mmCIF file of C-alpha atoms and ligand atoms in Angstrom:
data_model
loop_
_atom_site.group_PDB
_atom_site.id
_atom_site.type_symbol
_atom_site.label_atom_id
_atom_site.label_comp_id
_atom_site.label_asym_id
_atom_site.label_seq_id
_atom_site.Cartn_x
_atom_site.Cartn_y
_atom_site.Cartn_z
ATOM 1 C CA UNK A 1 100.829 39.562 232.930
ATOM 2 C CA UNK A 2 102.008 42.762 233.566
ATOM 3 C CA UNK A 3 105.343 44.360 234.428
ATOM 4 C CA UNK A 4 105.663 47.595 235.818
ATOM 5 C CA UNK A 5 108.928 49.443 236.110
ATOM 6 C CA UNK A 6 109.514 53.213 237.086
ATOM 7 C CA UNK A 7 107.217 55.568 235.889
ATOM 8 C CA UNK A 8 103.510 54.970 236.597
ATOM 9 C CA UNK A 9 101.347 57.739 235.654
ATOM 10 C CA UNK A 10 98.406 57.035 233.556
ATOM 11 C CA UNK A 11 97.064 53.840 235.604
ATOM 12 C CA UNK A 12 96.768 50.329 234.499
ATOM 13 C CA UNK A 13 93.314 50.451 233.083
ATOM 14 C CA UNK A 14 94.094 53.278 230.778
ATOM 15 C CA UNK A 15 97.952 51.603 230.104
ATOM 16 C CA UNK A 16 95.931 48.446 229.073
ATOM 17 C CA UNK A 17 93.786 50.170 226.864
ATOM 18 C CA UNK A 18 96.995 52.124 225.455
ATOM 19 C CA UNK A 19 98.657 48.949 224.418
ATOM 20 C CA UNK A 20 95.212 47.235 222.838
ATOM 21 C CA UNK A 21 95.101 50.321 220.870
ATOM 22 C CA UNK A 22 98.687 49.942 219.724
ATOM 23 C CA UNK A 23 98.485 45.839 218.837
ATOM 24 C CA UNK A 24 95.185 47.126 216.662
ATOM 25 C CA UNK A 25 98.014 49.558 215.016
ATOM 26 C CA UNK A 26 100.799 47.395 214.320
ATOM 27 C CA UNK A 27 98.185 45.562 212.167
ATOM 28 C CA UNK A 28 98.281 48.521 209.830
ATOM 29 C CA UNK A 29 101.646 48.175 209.504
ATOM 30 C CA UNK A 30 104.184 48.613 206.153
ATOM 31 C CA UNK A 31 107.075 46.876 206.949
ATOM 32 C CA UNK A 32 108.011 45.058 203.453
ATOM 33 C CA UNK A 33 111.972 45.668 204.132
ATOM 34 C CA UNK A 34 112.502 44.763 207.930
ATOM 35 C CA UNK A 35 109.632 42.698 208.460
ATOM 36 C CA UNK A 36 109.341 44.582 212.217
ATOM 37 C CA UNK A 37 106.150 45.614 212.249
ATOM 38 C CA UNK A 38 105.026 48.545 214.961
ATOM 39 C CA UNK A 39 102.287 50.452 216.436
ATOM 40 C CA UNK A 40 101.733 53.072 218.830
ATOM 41 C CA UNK A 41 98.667 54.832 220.508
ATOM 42 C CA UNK A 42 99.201 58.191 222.340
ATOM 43 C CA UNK A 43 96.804 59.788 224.725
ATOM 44 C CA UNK A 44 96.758 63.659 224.513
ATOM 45 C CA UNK A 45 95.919 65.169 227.945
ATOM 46 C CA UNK A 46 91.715 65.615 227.278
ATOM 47 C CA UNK A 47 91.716 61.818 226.519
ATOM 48 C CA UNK A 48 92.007 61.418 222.480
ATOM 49 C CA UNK A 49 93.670 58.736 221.337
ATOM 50 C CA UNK A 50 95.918 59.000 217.870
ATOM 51 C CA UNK A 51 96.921 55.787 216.602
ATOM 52 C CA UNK A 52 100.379 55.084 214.466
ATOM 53 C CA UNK A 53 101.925 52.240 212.367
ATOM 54 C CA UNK A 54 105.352 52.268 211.075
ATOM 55 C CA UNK A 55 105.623 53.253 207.235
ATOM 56 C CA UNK A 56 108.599 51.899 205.549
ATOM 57 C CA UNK A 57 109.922 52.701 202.064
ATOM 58 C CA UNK A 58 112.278 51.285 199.315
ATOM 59 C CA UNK A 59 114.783 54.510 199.822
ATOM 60 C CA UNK A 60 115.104 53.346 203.259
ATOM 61 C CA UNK A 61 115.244 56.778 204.498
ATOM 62 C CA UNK A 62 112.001 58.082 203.591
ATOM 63 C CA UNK A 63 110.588 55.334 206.398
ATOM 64 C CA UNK A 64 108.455 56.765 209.380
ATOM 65 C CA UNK A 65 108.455 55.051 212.920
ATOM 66 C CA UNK A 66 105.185 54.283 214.659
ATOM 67 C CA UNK A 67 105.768 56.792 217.373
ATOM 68 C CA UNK A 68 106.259 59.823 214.998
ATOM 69 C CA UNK A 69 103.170 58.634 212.424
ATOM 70 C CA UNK A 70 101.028 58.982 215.673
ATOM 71 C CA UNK A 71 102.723 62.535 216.720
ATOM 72 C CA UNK A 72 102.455 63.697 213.628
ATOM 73 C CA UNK A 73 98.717 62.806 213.052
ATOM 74 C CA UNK A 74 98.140 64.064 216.242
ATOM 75 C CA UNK A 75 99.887 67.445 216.290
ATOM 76 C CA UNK A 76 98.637 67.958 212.204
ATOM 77 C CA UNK A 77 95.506 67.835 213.785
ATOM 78 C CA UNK A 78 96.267 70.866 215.900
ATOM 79 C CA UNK A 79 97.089 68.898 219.398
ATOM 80 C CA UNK A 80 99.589 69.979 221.313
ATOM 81 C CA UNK A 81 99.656 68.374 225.325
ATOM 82 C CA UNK A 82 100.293 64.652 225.562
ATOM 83 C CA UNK A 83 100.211 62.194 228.414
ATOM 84 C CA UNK A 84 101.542 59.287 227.572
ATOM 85 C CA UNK A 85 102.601 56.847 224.605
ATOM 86 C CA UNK A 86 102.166 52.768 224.072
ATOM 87 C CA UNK A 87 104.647 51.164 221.524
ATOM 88 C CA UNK A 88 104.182 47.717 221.003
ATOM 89 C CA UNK A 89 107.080 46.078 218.271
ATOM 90 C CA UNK A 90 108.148 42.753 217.305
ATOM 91 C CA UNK A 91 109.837 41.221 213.872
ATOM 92 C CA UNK A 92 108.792 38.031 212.184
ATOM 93 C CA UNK A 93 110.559 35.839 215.089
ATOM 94 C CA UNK A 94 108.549 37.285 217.604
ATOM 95 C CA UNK A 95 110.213 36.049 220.613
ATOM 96 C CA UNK A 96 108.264 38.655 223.161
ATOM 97 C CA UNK A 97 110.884 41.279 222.841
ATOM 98 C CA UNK A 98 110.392 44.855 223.852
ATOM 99 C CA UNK A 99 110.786 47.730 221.381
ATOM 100 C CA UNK A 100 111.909 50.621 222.916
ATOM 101 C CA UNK A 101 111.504 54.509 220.929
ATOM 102 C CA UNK A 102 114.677 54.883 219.032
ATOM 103 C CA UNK A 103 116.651 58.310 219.407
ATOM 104 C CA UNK A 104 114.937 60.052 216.578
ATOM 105 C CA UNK A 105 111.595 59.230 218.112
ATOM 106 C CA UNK A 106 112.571 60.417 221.595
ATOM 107 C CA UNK A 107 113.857 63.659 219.754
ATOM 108 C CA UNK A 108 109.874 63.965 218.580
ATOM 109 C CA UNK A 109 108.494 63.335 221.747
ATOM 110 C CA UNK A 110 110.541 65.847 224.324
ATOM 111 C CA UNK A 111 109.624 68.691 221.554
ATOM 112 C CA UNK A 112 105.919 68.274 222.705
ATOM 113 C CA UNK A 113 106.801 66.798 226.640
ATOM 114 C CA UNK A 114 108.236 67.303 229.774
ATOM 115 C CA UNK A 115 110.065 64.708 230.355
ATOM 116 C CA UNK A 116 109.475 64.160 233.345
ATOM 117 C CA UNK A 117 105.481 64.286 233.208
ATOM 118 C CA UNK A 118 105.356 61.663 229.671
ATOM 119 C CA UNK A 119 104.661 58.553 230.430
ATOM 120 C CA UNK A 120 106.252 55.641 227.301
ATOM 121 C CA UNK A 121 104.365 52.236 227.955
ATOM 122 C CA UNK A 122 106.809 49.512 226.088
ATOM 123 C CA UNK A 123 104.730 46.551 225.249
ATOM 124 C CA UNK A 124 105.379 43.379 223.239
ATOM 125 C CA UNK A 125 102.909 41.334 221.277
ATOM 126 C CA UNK A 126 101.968 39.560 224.255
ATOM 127 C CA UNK A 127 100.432 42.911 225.558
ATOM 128 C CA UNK A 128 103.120 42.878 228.303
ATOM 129 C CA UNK A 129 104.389 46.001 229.644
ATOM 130 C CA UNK A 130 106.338 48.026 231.392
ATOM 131 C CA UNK A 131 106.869 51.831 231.458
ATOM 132 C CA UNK A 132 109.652 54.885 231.412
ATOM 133 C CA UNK A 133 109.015 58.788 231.722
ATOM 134 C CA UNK A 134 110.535 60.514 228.762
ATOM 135 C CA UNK A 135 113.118 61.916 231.063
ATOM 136 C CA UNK A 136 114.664 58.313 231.569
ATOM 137 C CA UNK A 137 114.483 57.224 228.029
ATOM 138 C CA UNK A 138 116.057 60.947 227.253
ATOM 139 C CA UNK A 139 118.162 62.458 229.718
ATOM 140 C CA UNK A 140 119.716 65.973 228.747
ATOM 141 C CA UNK A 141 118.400 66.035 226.010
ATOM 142 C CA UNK A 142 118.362 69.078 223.824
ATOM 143 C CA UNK A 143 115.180 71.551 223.508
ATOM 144 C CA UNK A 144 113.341 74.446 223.024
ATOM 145 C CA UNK A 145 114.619 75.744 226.134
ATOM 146 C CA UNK A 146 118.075 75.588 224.887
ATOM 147 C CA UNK A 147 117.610 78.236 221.877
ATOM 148 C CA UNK A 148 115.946 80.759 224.338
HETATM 149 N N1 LIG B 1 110.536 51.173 214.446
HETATM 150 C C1 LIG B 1 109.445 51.835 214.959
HETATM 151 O O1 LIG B 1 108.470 52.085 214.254
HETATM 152 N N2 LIG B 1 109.480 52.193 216.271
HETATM 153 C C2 LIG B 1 110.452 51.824 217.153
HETATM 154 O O2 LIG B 1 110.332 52.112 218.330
HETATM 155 C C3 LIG B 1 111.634 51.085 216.673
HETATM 156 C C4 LIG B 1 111.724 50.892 215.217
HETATM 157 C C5 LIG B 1 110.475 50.731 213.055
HETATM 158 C C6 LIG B 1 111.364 51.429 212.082
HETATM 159 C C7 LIG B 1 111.520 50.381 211.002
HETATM 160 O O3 LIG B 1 110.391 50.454 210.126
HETATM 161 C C8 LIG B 1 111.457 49.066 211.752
HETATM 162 O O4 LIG B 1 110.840 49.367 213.001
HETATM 163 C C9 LIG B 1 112.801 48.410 211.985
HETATM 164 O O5 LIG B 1 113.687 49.307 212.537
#
């Protein structure tokens, strides 16, 4: 089953394969703390795929969300134009909630993305999903465009 709100851009087929990819991820996770284990694929525009788990860490702070690991994979390996994102999150009482990007993440995506051309697929563990452009999950937000 499939539920699609707002933003459709990248197609079914390739939102489906998005959200398989991220599942496959959030088996990688390190979640010893909260137990809410999370993966995320994102598509660069020539059709890569980078792959991301959450990394946690006994400071706390030090802990990485899925969305960022894949970024920062990604742009570390020198790319730059993205297309779209699939999160897929749950915690031990995995009750087929959505995880949506938290603020930090969204921060990390509009430096690389218009928001109104990046595509966030939010899937549960049930491969269910539904998408938002950047712009919805980040109105106003603060850029590059604001230091000019
Ligand atoms: N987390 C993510 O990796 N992505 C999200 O979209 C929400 C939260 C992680 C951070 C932390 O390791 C755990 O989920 C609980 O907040």
């Amino acid at each position: 089953m499939c539920i699609r709100k707002g933003a459709d851009m990248v197609g079914e087929e390739t939102a489906k394969r998005l959200v398989q990819e991220a599942l496959a991820a959030r088996e990688k996770a390190y979640a010893p703390y909260s137990h809410f284990r999370v993966g995320a694929a994102l598509l660069t525009k020539d059709g890569r795929i980078y792959t991301g788990c959450n990394i946690e860490n006994a400071a706390y702070g030090p802990s990485n969300c899925a969305e960022r690991t894949a970024f920062f994979k990604a742009v570390s390996e020198g790319e730059r134009s993205f297309q779209a994102i699939a999160v897929a999150g749950a915690g031990e009482k995995d009750d087929g909630q959505y995880a949506t990007p938290c603020g930090v993440c969204r921060q990390v995506m509009a430096e690389f993305c218009r928001p109104g051309e990046f595509e966030v697929i939010i899937a549960n563990t049930a491969g269910e999903h539904y998408s938002r452009t950047l712009g919805e999950l980040l109105p106003d937000g603060f850029g590059a465009a604001n230091l000019e």
